[in-house]
PDB file of C-alpha atoms in Angstrom:
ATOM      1  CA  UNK A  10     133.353  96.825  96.639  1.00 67.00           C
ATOM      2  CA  UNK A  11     130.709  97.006  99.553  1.00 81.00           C
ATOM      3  CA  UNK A  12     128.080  94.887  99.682  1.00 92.00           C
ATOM      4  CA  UNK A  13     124.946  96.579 100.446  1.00 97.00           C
ATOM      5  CA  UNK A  14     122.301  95.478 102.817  1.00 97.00           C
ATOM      6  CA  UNK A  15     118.896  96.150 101.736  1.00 98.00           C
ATOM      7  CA  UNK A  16     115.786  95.893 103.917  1.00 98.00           C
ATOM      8  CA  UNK A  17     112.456  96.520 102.479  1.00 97.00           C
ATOM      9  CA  UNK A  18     109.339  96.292 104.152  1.00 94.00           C
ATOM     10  CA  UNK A  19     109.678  93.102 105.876  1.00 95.00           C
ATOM     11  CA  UNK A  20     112.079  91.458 103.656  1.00 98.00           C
ATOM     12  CA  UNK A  21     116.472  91.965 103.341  1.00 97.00           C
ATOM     13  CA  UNK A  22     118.298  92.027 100.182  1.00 98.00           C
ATOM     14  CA  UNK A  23     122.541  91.815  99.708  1.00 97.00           C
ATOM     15  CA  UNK A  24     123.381  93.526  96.882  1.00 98.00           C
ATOM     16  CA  UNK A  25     126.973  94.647  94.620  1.00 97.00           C
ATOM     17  CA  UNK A  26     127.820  97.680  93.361  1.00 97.00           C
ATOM     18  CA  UNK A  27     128.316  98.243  89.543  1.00 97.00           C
ATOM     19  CA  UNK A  28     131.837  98.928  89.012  1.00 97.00           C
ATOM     20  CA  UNK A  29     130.432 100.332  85.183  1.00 97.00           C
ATOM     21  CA  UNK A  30     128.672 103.011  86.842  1.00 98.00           C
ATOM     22  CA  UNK A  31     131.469 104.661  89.007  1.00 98.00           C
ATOM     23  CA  UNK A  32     130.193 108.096  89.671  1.00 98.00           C
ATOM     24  CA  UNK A  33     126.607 106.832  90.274  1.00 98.00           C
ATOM     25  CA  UNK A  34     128.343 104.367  93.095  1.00 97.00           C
ATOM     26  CA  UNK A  35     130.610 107.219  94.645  1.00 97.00           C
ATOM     27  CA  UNK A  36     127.374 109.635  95.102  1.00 97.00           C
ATOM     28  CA  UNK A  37     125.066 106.671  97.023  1.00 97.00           C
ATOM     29  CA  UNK A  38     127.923 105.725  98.992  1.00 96.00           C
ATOM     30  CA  UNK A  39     127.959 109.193 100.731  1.00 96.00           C
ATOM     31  CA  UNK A  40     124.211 108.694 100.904  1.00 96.00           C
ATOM     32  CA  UNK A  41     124.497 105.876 103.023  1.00 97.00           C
ATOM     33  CA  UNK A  42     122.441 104.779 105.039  1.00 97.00           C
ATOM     34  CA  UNK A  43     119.967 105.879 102.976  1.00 97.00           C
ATOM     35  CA  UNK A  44     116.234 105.706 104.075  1.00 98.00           C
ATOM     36  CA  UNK A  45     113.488 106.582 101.907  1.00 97.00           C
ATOM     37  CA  UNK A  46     109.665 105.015 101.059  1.00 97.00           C
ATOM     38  CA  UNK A  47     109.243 102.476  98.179  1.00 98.00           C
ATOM     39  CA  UNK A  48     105.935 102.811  96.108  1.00 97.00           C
ATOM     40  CA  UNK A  49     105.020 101.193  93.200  1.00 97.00           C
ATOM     41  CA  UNK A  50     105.496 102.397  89.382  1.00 93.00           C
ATOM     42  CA  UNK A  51     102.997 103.657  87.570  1.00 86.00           C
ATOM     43  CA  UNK A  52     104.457 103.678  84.016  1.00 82.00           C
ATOM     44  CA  UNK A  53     107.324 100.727  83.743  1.00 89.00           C
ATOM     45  CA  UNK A  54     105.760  97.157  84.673  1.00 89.00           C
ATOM     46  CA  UNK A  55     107.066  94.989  87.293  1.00 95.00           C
ATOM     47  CA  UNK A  56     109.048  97.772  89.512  1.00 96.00           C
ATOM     48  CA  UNK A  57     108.995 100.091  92.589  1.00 97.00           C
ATOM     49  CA  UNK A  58     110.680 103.355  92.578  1.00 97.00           C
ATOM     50  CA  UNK A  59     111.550 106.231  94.756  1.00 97.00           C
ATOM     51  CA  UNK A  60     110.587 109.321  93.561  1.00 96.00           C
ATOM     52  CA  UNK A  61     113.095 112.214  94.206  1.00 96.00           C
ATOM     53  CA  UNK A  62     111.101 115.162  92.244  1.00 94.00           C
ATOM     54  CA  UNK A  63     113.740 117.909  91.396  1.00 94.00           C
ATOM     55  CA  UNK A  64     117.112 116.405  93.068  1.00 95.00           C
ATOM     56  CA  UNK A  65     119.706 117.169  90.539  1.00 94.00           C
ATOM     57  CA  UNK A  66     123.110 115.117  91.697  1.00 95.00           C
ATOM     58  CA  UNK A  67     124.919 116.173  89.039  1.00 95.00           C
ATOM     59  CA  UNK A  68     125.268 113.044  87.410  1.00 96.00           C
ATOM     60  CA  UNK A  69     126.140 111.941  83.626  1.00 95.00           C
ATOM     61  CA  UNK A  70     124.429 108.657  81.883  1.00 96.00           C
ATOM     62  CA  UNK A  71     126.562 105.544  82.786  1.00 97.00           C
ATOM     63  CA  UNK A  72     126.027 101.822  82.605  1.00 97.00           C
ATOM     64  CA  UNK A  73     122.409 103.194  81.634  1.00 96.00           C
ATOM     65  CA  UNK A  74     119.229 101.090  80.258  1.00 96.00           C
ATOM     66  CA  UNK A  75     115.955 101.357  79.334  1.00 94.00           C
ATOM     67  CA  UNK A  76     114.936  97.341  79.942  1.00 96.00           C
ATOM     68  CA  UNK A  77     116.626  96.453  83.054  1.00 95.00           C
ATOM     69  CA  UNK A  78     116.311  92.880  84.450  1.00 96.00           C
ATOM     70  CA  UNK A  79     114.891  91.984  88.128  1.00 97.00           C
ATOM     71  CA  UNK A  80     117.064  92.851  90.933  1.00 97.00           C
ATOM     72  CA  UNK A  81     118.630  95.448  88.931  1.00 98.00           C
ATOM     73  CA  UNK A  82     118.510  98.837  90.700  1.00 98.00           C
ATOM     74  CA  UNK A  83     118.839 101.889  88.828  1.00 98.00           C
ATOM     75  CA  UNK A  84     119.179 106.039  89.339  1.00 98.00           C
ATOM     76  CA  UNK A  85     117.808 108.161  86.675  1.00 97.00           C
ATOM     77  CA  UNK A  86     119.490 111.900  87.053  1.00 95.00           C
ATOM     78  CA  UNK A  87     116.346 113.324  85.964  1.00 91.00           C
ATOM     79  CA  UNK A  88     116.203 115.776  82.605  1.00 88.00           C
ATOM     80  CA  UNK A  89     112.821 114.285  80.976  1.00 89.00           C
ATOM     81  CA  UNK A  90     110.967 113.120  83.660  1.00 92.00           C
ATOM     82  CA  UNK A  91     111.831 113.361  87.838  1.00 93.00           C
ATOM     83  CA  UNK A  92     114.823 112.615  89.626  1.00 96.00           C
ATOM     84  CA  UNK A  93     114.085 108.686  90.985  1.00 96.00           C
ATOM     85  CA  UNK A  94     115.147 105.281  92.103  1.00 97.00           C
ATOM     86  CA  UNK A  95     114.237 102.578  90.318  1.00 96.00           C
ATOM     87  CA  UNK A  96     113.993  98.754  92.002  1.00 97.00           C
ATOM     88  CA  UNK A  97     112.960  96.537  89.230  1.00 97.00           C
ATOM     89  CA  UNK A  98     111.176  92.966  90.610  1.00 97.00           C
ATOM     90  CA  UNK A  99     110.174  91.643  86.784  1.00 95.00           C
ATOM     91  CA  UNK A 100     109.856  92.563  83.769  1.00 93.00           C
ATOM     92  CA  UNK A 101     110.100  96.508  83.323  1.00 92.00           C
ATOM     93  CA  UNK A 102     110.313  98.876  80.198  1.00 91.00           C
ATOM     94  CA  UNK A 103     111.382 101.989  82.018  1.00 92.00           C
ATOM     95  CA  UNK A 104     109.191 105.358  80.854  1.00 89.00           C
ATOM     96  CA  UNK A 105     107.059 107.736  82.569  1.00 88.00           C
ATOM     97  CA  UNK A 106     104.961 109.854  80.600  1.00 86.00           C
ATOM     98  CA  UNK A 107     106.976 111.458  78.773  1.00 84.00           C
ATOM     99  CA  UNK A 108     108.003 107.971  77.079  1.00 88.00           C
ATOM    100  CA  UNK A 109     110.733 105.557  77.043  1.00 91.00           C
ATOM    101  CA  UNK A 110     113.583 106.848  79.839  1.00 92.00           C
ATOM    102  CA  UNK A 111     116.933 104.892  80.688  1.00 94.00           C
ATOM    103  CA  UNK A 112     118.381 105.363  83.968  1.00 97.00           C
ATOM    104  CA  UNK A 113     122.196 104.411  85.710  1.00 98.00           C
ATOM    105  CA  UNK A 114     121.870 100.532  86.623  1.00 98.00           C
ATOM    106  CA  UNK A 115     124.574 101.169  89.838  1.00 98.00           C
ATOM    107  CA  UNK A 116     123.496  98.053  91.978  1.00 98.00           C
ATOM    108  CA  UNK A 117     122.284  94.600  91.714  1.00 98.00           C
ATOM    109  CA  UNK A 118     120.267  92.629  94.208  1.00 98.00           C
ATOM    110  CA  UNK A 119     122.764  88.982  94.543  1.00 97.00           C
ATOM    111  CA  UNK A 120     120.895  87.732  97.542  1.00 97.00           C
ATOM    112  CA  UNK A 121     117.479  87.315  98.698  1.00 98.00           C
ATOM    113  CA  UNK A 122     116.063  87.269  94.640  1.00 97.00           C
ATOM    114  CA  UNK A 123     113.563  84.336  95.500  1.00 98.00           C
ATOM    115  CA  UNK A 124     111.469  87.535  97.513  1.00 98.00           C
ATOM    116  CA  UNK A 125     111.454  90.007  94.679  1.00 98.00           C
ATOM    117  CA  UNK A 126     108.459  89.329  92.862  1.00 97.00           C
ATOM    118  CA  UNK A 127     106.718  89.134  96.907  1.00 98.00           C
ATOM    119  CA  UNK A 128     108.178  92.641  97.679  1.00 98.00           C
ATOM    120  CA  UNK A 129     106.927  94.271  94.330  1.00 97.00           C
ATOM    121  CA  UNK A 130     103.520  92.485  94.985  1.00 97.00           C
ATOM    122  CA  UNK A 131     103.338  93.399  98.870  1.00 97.00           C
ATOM    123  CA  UNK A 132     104.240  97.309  97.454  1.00 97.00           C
ATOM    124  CA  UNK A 133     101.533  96.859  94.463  1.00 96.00           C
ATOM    125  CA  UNK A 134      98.946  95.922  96.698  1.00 97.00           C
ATOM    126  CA  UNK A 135      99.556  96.900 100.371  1.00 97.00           C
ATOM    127  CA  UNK A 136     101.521 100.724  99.528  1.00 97.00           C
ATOM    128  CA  UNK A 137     104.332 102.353  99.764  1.00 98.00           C
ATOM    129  CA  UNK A 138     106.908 100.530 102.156  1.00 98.00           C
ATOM    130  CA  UNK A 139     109.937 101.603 104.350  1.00 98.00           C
ATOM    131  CA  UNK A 140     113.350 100.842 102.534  1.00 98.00           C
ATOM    132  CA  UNK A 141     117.017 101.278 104.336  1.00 98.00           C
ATOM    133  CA  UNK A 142     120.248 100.733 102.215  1.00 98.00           C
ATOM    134  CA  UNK A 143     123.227 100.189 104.215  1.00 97.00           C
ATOM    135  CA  UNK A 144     126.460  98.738 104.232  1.00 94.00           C
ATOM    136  CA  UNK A 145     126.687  94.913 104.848  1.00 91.00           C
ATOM    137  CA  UNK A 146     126.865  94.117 108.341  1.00 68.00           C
ATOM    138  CA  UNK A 147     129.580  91.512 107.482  1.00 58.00           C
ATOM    139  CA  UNK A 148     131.694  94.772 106.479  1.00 46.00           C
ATOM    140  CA  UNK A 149     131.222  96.646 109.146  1.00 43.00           C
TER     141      UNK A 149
END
């Protein structure tokens, strides 16, 4: 598949599609390029997410965890808790207040890991950031 250029704040990410989380990867690929704001979680540990509120895509549990690893990135459909995007940097036991949640892991960061844990602490203490998902320019 794709890879998937990530730039957040001032730092770029290359990541891979999940092929175990097919429908999740069809919908962001018709997102694409997808800009949003990255803020920091309150519930889940060492993460950033983007919060969609309401947005209902329509999309079934796949490939789906509640303890994802760092430079996993995940979409939970919503049901529980909000519609969001979750971009773990460390350790992270995904919940919101509701309690424990587990969301579609449908990407996963392959270059650039050595910034992760200086993203999620430039986000933590500095605010939100700017965040752009596109296709790799080496694709295009």
């Amino acid at each position: 598949m794709t890879p998937i250029l990530i730039t957040a704040g001032s730092y770029r990410f290359r990541a891979r599609f999940e092929s175990s989380a097919p429908k999740t990867v069809a919908l962001f690929r018709t997102l694409l390029p997808y800009r949003q704001k990255l803020i920091h979680v309150r519930w889940s540990g060492e993460g950033m997410w983007i919060p969609l509120g309401e947005t209902d895509f329509g999309l079934p549990f796949e490939n789906h965890t509640a303890h994802p690893s760092a430079g996993q990135i995940l979409l939970y459909p919503g049901g529980i808790s909000e519609t969001e995007i979750l971009f773990c940097y460390g350790g992270v036991a995904f919940a919101s207040k509701m309690g424990p949640l587990a969301a579609n892991h449908f990407l996963t960061i392959v270059e650039g890991t050595e910034n992760l844990k200086a993203l999620g602490e430039l986000v933590l203490w500095e605010g939100a950031q700017d965040i752009l998902f596109d296709l790799d320019d080496v694709e295009r």
